[in-house]
CSV table of C-alpha atoms in Angstrom, one decimal:
chain,number,residue,atom,x,y,z
D,30,UNK,CA,-4.1,-17.0,-5.6
D,31,UNK,CA,-1.6,-14.9,-3.6
D,32,UNK,CA,1.2,-16.9,-2.0
D,33,UNK,CA,2.3,-14.8,0.9
D,34,UNK,CA,5.5,-14.6,2.9
D,35,UNK,CA,5.6,-12.6,6.1
D,36,UNK,CA,8.7,-11.3,7.9
D,37,UNK,CA,7.9,-9.8,11.4
D,38,UNK,CA,9.9,-10.2,14.5
D,39,UNK,CA,7.1,-9.7,17.0
D,40,UNK,CA,5.5,-13.1,17.3
D,41,UNK,CA,2.0,-12.0,18.3
D,42,UNK,CA,1.8,-9.7,15.3
D,43,UNK,CA,3.3,-12.3,13.0
D,44,UNK,CA,0.8,-14.9,14.0
D,45,UNK,CA,-2.1,-12.5,13.8
D,46,UNK,CA,-1.1,-11.5,10.3
D,47,UNK,CA,-0.6,-15.1,9.0
D,48,UNK,CA,-3.8,-16.3,10.7
D,49,UNK,CA,-6.1,-13.6,9.3
D,50,UNK,CA,-4.6,-13.2,5.9
D,51,UNK,CA,-4.2,-17.0,5.5
D,52,UNK,CA,-7.9,-17.4,6.1
D,53,UNK,CA,-8.7,-15.3,3.0
D,54,UNK,CA,-9.9,-17.4,0.1
D,55,UNK,CA,-7.4,-15.9,-2.3
D,56,UNK,CA,-4.3,-15.7,0.0
D,57,UNK,CA,-2.1,-18.6,1.1
D,58,UNK,CA,0.4,-17.7,3.9
D,59,UNK,CA,3.2,-20.1,2.9
D,60,UNK,CA,6.0,-18.7,5.1
D,61,UNK,CA,5.9,-16.6,8.3
D,62,UNK,CA,9.2,-15.9,10.2
D,63,UNK,CA,10.9,-13.4,12.4
D,64,UNK,CA,14.0,-12.4,10.4
D,65,UNK,CA,15.4,-12.0,6.9
D,66,UNK,CA,17.9,-14.8,7.6
D,67,UNK,CA,15.1,-17.3,8.6
D,68,UNK,CA,13.2,-16.4,5.5
D,69,UNK,CA,16.2,-17.0,3.3
D,70,UNK,CA,17.0,-20.3,5.0
D,71,UNK,CA,13.4,-21.7,4.7
D,72,UNK,CA,12.8,-20.4,1.2
D,73,UNK,CA,14.3,-23.3,-0.8
D,74,UNK,CA,12.2,-25.8,1.1
D,75,UNK,CA,8.9,-24.3,-0.1
D,76,UNK,CA,7.0,-26.0,-2.9
D,77,UNK,CA,5.1,-22.7,-3.6
D,78,UNK,CA,7.3,-19.7,-3.5
D,79,UNK,CA,5.9,-16.4,-2.3
D,80,UNK,CA,4.5,-14.1,-5.0
D,81,UNK,CA,4.2,-11.3,-2.4
D,82,UNK,CA,6.4,-10.6,0.7
D,83,UNK,CA,5.1,-8.5,3.6
D,84,UNK,CA,8.1,-7.3,5.6
D,85,UNK,CA,8.6,-5.3,8.7
D,86,UNK,CA,11.6,-2.8,8.6
D,87,UNK,CA,12.9,-3.0,12.1
D,88,UNK,CA,14.2,-6.6,12.1
D,89,UNK,CA,17.1,-8.2,13.9
D,90,UNK,CA,20.5,-8.2,12.1
D,91,UNK,CA,19.3,-7.3,8.6
D,92,UNK,CA,16.5,-4.7,8.3
D,93,UNK,CA,13.6,-5.2,6.0
D,94,UNK,CA,15.0,-2.6,3.7
D,95,UNK,CA,18.4,-4.4,3.6
D,96,UNK,CA,16.5,-7.6,2.8
D,97,UNK,CA,15.0,-6.1,-0.4
D,98,UNK,CA,18.2,-6.7,-2.4
D,99,UNK,CA,18.2,-10.3,-1.4
D,100,UNK,CA,14.6,-10.9,-2.4
D,101,UNK,CA,15.3,-9.2,-5.8
D,102,UNK,CA,17.9,-12.0,-6.3
D,103,UNK,CA,16.0,-14.9,-4.7
D,104,UNK,CA,12.5,-14.0,-5.7
D,105,UNK,CA,12.7,-11.7,-8.7
D,106,UNK,CA,9.1,-12.1,-9.6
D,107,UNK,CA,7.7,-11.4,-6.1
D,108,UNK,CA,6.4,-8.0,-5.0
D,109,UNK,CA,7.7,-6.8,-1.6
D,110,UNK,CA,5.6,-4.5,0.6
D,111,UNK,CA,6.9,-2.9,3.7
D,112,UNK,CA,4.8,-2.9,6.9
D,113,UNK,CA,6.1,-0.6,9.6
D,114,UNK,CA,5.4,1.8,12.4
D,115,UNK,CA,7.8,4.2,10.8
D,116,UNK,CA,5.9,6.5,8.4
D,117,UNK,CA,8.4,9.3,7.8
D,118,UNK,CA,9.0,10.3,4.2
D,119,UNK,CA,12.7,9.5,4.3
D,120,UNK,CA,12.2,5.9,5.4
D,121,UNK,CA,9.5,5.5,2.7
D,122,UNK,CA,11.7,6.8,0.0
D,123,UNK,CA,14.6,4.6,1.1
D,124,UNK,CA,12.3,1.5,0.9
D,125,UNK,CA,10.9,2.4,-2.5
D,126,UNK,CA,14.3,3.2,-3.9
D,127,UNK,CA,15.5,-0.2,-2.7
D,128,UNK,CA,12.7,-2.0,-4.6
D,129,UNK,CA,9.6,-2.1,-2.4
D,130,UNK,CA,6.3,-1.7,-4.3
D,131,UNK,CA,4.2,-0.5,-1.4
D,132,UNK,CA,4.5,0.9,2.1
D,133,UNK,CA,1.9,0.4,4.8
D,134,UNK,CA,1.4,1.6,8.3
D,135,UNK,CA,1.5,-1.3,10.8
D,136,UNK,CA,-1.7,0.1,12.3
D,137,UNK,CA,-3.6,-0.7,9.1
D,138,UNK,CA,-6.8,-2.7,10.0
D,139,UNK,CA,-6.5,-6.3,8.8
D,140,UNK,CA,-9.5,-6.2,6.4
D,141,UNK,CA,-8.0,-3.1,4.7
D,142,UNK,CA,-4.5,-4.7,4.7
D,143,UNK,CA,-5.9,-7.7,2.9
D,144,UNK,CA,-7.5,-5.4,0.3
D,145,UNK,CA,-4.3,-3.5,-0.2
D,146,UNK,CA,-2.4,-6.7,-0.8
D,147,UNK,CA,-4.9,-7.6,-3.4
D,148,UNK,CA,-4.2,-4.3,-5.1
D,149,UNK,CA,-0.5,-5.2,-5.1
D,150,UNK,CA,-1.2,-8.5,-6.7
D,151,UNK,CA,-3.2,-6.7,-9.3
D,152,UNK,CA,-0.2,-4.5,-10.1
D,153,UNK,CA,-0.8,-1.6,-7.7
D,154,UNK,CA,1.6,0.2,-5.4
D,155,UNK,CA,-0.4,1.2,-2.3
D,156,UNK,CA,0.6,3.5,0.5
D,157,UNK,CA,-1.5,3.9,3.7
D,158,UNK,CA,-3.1,7.3,3.9
D,159,UNK,CA,-0.9,8.2,7.0
D,160,UNK,CA,2.2,7.3,5.0
D,161,UNK,CA,1.0,9.3,1.9
D,162,UNK,CA,0.4,12.4,4.1
D,163,UNK,CA,4.1,12.3,5.3
D,164,UNK,CA,5.3,11.9,1.8
D,165,UNK,CA,3.1,14.8,0.6
D,166,UNK,CA,4.3,17.1,3.3
D,167,UNK,CA,7.9,16.3,2.3
D,168,UNK,CA,7.2,17.0,-1.4
D,169,UNK,CA,5.2,20.2,-0.9
D,170,UNK,CA,5.0,22.9,-2.3
D,171,UNK,CA,4.4,21.5,-5.8
D,172,UNK,CA,1.2,23.2,-7.1
D,173,UNK,CA,-1.6,20.9,-8.3
D,174,UNK,CA,-4.1,21.4,-11.2
D,175,UNK,CA,-7.7,22.2,-10.3
D,176,UNK,CA,-10.3,19.5,-10.3
D,177,UNK,CA,-13.2,21.5,-11.9
D,178,UNK,CA,-13.5,19.0,-14.7
D,179,UNK,CA,-14.6,16.2,-12.4
D,180,UNK,CA,-18.2,15.1,-12.4
D,181,UNK,CA,-20.1,15.0,-9.1
D,182,UNK,CA,-19.8,11.2,-9.0
D,183,UNK,CA,-16.0,11.4,-9.6
D,184,UNK,CA,-15.7,13.9,-6.8
D,185,UNK,CA,-17.6,11.5,-4.4
D,186,UNK,CA,-15.0,8.8,-5.4
D,187,UNK,CA,-12.1,11.2,-4.7
D,188,UNK,CA,-13.6,11.9,-1.3
D,189,UNK,CA,-13.7,8.1,-0.6
D,190,UNK,CA,-10.0,7.9,-1.6
D,191,UNK,CA,-9.2,10.8,0.7
D,192,UNK,CA,-11.0,9.0,3.5
D,193,UNK,CA,-8.6,6.0,3.0
D,194,UNK,CA,-11.3,3.7,1.7
D,195,UNK,CA,-10.6,0.7,-0.6
D,196,UNK,CA,-12.3,0.4,-4.0
D,197,UNK,CA,-14.7,-2.1,-2.5
D,198,UNK,CA,-15.6,0.2,0.4
D,199,UNK,CA,-16.1,3.1,-2.0
D,200,UNK,CA,-18.4,0.9,-4.1
D,201,UNK,CA,-20.4,0.0,-1.0
D,202,UNK,CA,-20.6,3.6,0.1
D,203,UNK,CA,-22.0,4.7,-3.3
D,204,UNK,CA,-24.0,1.6,-4.0
D,205,UNK,CA,-22.2,0.9,-7.2
D,206,UNK,CA,-20.1,-2.0,-8.5
D,207,UNK,CA,-16.4,-2.2,-7.9
D,208,UNK,CA,-15.9,-2.2,-11.7
D,209,UNK,CA,-17.8,1.1,-11.9
D,210,UNK,CA,-15.5,2.6,-9.3
D,211,UNK,CA,-12.4,1.4,-11.3
D,212,UNK,CA,-13.9,3.0,-14.4
D,213,UNK,CA,-14.3,6.3,-12.6
D,214,UNK,CA,-10.8,6.0,-11.1
D,215,UNK,CA,-9.3,5.7,-14.6
D,216,UNK,CA,-11.2,8.8,-15.7
D,217,UNK,CA,-10.1,10.7,-12.6
D,218,UNK,CA,-6.4,9.7,-13.2
D,219,UNK,CA,-6.7,10.9,-16.8
D,220,UNK,CA,-8.4,14.2,-15.9
D,221,UNK,CA,-6.1,15.1,-13.0
D,222,UNK,CA,-2.9,13.8,-14.7
D,223,UNK,CA,-2.1,11.5,-11.7
D,224,UNK,CA,-1.1,7.9,-11.5
D,225,UNK,CA,-1.9,6.8,-8.0
D,226,UNK,CA,-4.3,7.3,-5.0
D,227,UNK,CA,-1.4,8.9,-3.1
D,228,UNK,CA,-1.3,11.7,-5.7
D,229,UNK,CA,-5.0,12.2,-5.3
D,230,UNK,CA,-4.5,12.5,-1.5
D,231,UNK,CA,-1.7,14.9,-2.2
D,232,UNK,CA,-4.0,17.2,-4.2
D,233,UNK,CA,-6.5,17.2,-1.3
D,234,UNK,CA,-3.8,18.1,1.2
D,235,UNK,CA,-2.6,20.9,-1.2
D,236,UNK,CA,-6.1,22.3,-1.5
D,237,UNK,CA,-6.5,22.3,2.3
D,238,UNK,CA,-3.2,24.1,2.7
D,239,UNK,CA,-4.1,26.7,0.1
D,240,UNK,CA,-7.6,27.2,1.8
D,241,UNK,CA,-5.9,27.7,5.2
Protein backbone atom coordinates (compact mmCIF):
# COMPACT_ATOMS: atom_id res chain seq x y z
CA UNK A 1 0.00 0.00 0.00
CA UNK A 2 1.30 3.45 -0.96
CA UNK A 3 0.57 6.08 1.69
CA UNK A 4 0.52 9.31 -0.27
CA UNK A 5 0.99 12.94 0.72
CA UNK A 6 0.13 15.72 -1.74
CA UNK A 7 1.34 19.34 -1.70
CA UNK A 8 -0.47 21.48 -4.28
CA UNK A 9 -1.60 25.06 -3.78
CA UNK A 10 -4.39 24.99 -6.38
CA UNK A 11 -7.36 23.55 -4.52
CA UNK A 12 -9.17 22.10 -7.53
CA UNK A 13 -6.08 20.25 -8.70
CA UNK A 14 -5.26 19.11 -5.17
CA UNK A 15 -8.75 17.73 -4.60
CA UNK A 16 -8.80 15.99 -7.99
CA UNK A 17 -5.44 14.34 -7.31
CA UNK A 18 -6.39 13.16 -3.83
CA UNK A 19 -9.82 11.97 -4.96
CA UNK A 20 -8.63 9.97 -7.96
CA UNK A 21 -5.42 8.57 -6.48
CA UNK A 22 -7.10 7.83 -3.15
CA UNK A 23 -9.68 5.70 -4.93
CA UNK A 24 -6.97 3.35 -6.19
CA UNK A 25 -6.92 0.07 -4.25
CA UNK A 26 -3.19 0.35 -3.53
CA UNK A 27 -2.97 4.09 -2.75
CA UNK A 28 -4.10 5.80 0.46
CA UNK A 29 -4.06 9.62 0.31
CA UNK A 30 -3.28 10.41 3.96
CA UNK A 31 -2.49 14.13 3.65
CA UNK A 32 -3.38 16.76 1.04
CA UNK A 33 -2.44 20.40 1.67
CA UNK A 34 -1.52 23.60 -0.13
CA UNK A 35 1.93 24.43 1.23
CA UNK A 36 5.14 22.99 2.65
CA UNK A 37 4.43 24.58 6.05
CA UNK A 38 0.93 23.04 6.25
CA UNK A 39 2.37 19.64 5.38
CA UNK A 40 5.03 19.96 8.10
CA UNK A 41 2.47 21.12 10.69
CA UNK A 42 0.08 18.24 10.07
CA UNK A 43 2.68 15.51 9.63
CA UNK A 44 3.13 14.66 13.31
CA UNK A 45 -0.62 14.08 13.75
CA UNK A 46 -0.72 11.31 11.16
CA UNK A 47 -0.95 7.71 12.24
CA UNK A 48 0.36 6.50 8.87
CA UNK A 49 3.16 8.68 7.54
CA UNK A 50 3.49 9.16 3.76
CA UNK A 51 5.79 6.75 1.99
CA UNK A 52 5.50 8.88 -1.14
CA UNK A 53 5.11 12.66 -1.45
CA UNK A 54 3.79 14.26 -4.64
CA UNK A 55 4.72 17.94 -4.57
CA UNK A 56 4.21 20.93 -6.82
CA UNK A 57 7.19 23.25 -7.22
CA UNK A 58 5.54 26.68 -7.39
CA UNK A 59 4.23 26.85 -3.83
CA UNK A 60 3.72 29.86 -1.51
CA UNK A 61 6.62 30.84 0.81
CA UNK A 62 8.72 27.67 0.37
CA UNK A 63 8.92 26.05 -3.07
CA UNK A 64 8.55 22.33 -3.53
CA UNK A 65 12.29 22.08 -4.24
CA UNK A 66 13.12 23.97 -1.03
CA UNK A 67 10.83 21.57 0.83
CA UNK A 68 12.90 18.57 -0.25
CA UNK A 69 15.53 19.17 2.42
CA UNK A 70 12.81 19.21 5.08
CA UNK A 71 11.28 15.93 3.91
CA UNK A 72 14.69 14.28 3.90
CA UNK A 73 14.86 15.09 7.62
CA UNK A 74 11.23 14.48 8.59
CA UNK A 75 10.47 11.59 6.21
CA UNK A 76 13.84 9.99 5.42
CA UNK A 77 12.27 6.82 4.02
CA UNK A 78 9.73 8.59 1.79
CA UNK A 79 10.18 9.09 -1.96
CA UNK A 80 9.41 12.60 -3.22
CA UNK A 81 8.16 13.19 -6.77
CA UNK A 82 7.80 16.66 -8.25
CA UNK A 83 4.66 17.46 -10.26
CA UNK A 84 4.98 20.73 -12.15
CA UNK A 85 4.07 22.74 -15.23
CA UNK A 86 7.78 23.63 -15.48
CA UNK A 87 9.59 21.03 -17.58
CA UNK A 88 12.84 22.85 -18.42
CA UNK A 89 16.00 20.82 -17.89
CA UNK A 90 17.51 23.25 -15.38
CA UNK A 91 14.48 22.97 -13.08
CA UNK A 92 14.49 19.18 -13.40
CA UNK A 93 18.20 18.93 -12.53
CA UNK A 94 17.73 21.26 -9.57
CA UNK A 95 14.94 19.05 -8.20
CA UNK A 96 16.86 15.81 -8.72
CA UNK A 97 20.00 17.22 -7.12
CA UNK A 98 17.89 18.29 -4.13
CA UNK A 99 16.63 14.73 -3.65
CA UNK A 100 13.54 14.20 -5.81
CA UNK A 101 13.29 10.67 -7.24
CA UNK A 102 11.01 11.61 -10.14
CA UNK A 103 9.71 14.59 -12.10
CA UNK A 104 6.32 14.59 -13.78
CA UNK A 105 4.46 17.02 -16.00
CA UNK A 106 1.33 18.36 -14.31
CA UNK A 107 -0.58 17.58 -17.52
CA UNK A 108 0.03 13.84 -17.04
CA UNK A 109 -3.32 11.99 -17.28
CA UNK A 110 -4.44 10.68 -13.91
CA UNK A 111 -4.36 6.96 -14.89
CA UNK A 112 -0.79 7.34 -16.11
CA UNK A 113 0.11 9.33 -12.99
CA UNK A 114 -1.14 6.50 -10.78
CA UNK A 115 0.95 4.00 -12.75
CA UNK A 116 4.05 6.21 -12.49
CA UNK A 117 3.61 6.50 -8.73
CA UNK A 118 3.48 2.70 -8.55
CA UNK A 119 6.78 2.64 -10.42
CA UNK A 120 8.23 4.96 -7.77
CA UNK A 121 6.98 2.68 -5.00
CA UNK A 122 8.65 -0.23 -6.78
CA UNK A 123 11.97 1.60 -6.82
CA UNK A 124 11.72 3.47 -10.11
CA UNK A 125 12.55 7.09 -10.94
CA UNK A 126 10.07 8.16 -13.62
CA UNK A 127 10.07 11.26 -15.77
CA UNK A 128 7.20 12.26 -18.03
CA UNK A 129 8.13 11.97 -21.73
CA UNK A 130 7.83 15.75 -22.14
CA UNK A 131 10.25 16.26 -19.24
CA UNK A 132 12.68 13.66 -20.61
CA UNK A 133 12.73 15.38 -24.01
CA UNK A 134 13.83 18.68 -22.43
CA UNK A 135 16.55 16.89 -20.49
CA UNK A 136 17.71 15.07 -23.61
CA UNK A 137 17.97 18.26 -25.62
CA UNK A 138 20.00 19.78 -22.80
CA UNK A 139 22.40 16.83 -22.71
CA UNK A 140 22.86 16.43 -26.48
CA UNK A 141 25.21 15.79 -28.34
CA UNK A 142 26.32 12.61 -26.56
CA UNK A 143 26.38 9.82 -29.15
CA UNK A 144 24.37 6.69 -28.49
CA UNK A 145 25.15 3.03 -29.33
CA UNK A 146 23.16 1.38 -32.12
CA UNK A 147 20.24 -0.91 -31.31
CA UNK A 148 20.88 -3.54 -33.99
CA UNK A 149 21.10 -6.25 -31.31
CA UNK A 150 17.45 -5.83 -30.29
CA UNK A 151 14.93 -8.47 -31.30
CA UNK A 152 11.75 -7.41 -33.16
CA UNK A 153 9.74 -7.79 -29.94
CA UNK A 154 12.23 -5.68 -27.98
CA UNK A 155 12.01 -2.98 -30.65
CA UNK A 156 8.20 -3.00 -30.29
CA UNK A 157 8.60 -2.46 -26.55
CA UNK A 158 11.06 0.38 -27.17
CA UNK A 159 8.48 2.01 -29.46
CA UNK A 160 5.93 1.72 -26.64
CA UNK A 161 8.33 3.46 -24.26
CA UNK A 162 8.97 6.19 -26.84
CA UNK A 163 5.19 6.68 -27.07
CA UNK A 164 5.07 7.33 -23.33
CA UNK A 165 3.18 4.13 -22.44
CA UNK A 166 3.36 2.47 -19.04
CA UNK A 167 4.46 -1.16 -18.78
CA UNK A 168 0.81 -2.18 -18.43
CA UNK A 169 -0.23 -0.31 -21.56
CA UNK A 170 2.69 -1.79 -23.49
CA UNK A 171 1.60 -5.24 -22.32
CA UNK A 172 -1.96 -4.52 -23.47
CA UNK A 173 -0.75 -3.24 -26.85
CA UNK A 174 1.35 -6.37 -27.47
CA UNK A 175 -1.09 -8.83 -25.83
CA UNK A 176 1.54 -10.11 -23.38
CA UNK A 177 1.81 -10.12 -19.59
CA UNK A 178 3.35 -7.22 -17.70
CA UNK A 179 6.00 -9.65 -16.37
CA UNK A 180 6.97 -10.44 -19.96
CA UNK A 181 7.36 -6.72 -20.64
CA UNK A 182 9.56 -6.33 -17.57
CA UNK A 183 11.74 -9.26 -18.71
CA UNK A 184 12.20 -7.65 -22.13
CA UNK A 185 12.92 -4.29 -20.50
CA UNK A 186 15.76 -5.82 -18.48
CA UNK A 187 17.23 -7.29 -21.67
CA UNK A 188 16.88 -3.96 -23.48
CA UNK A 189 18.64 -2.13 -20.64
CA UNK A 190 21.47 -4.68 -20.71
CA UNK A 191 21.90 -4.58 -24.49
CA UNK A 192 21.73 -0.82 -24.83
CA UNK A 193 23.74 -0.09 -21.68
CA UNK A 194 21.03 2.15 -20.22
CA UNK A 195 19.35 2.31 -16.82
CA UNK A 196 16.04 4.09 -17.38
CA UNK A 197 13.19 4.72 -19.81
CA UNK A 198 14.39 8.30 -20.13
CA UNK A 199 17.68 7.06 -21.59
CA UNK A 200 15.79 4.96 -24.12
CA UNK A 201 13.78 8.04 -25.15
CA UNK A 202 17.10 9.90 -25.40
CA UNK A 203 18.38 7.33 -27.88
CA UNK A 204 15.24 7.74 -29.95
CA UNK A 205 15.59 11.51 -30.07
CA UNK A 206 19.27 11.16 -30.95
CA UNK A 207 18.47 8.83 -33.87
CA UNK A 208 15.83 11.24 -35.13
CA UNK A 209 18.30 14.11 -35.02
CA UNK A 210 20.93 12.10 -36.89
CA UNK A 211 18.37 11.08 -39.52
CA UNK A 212 17.33 14.71 -39.97
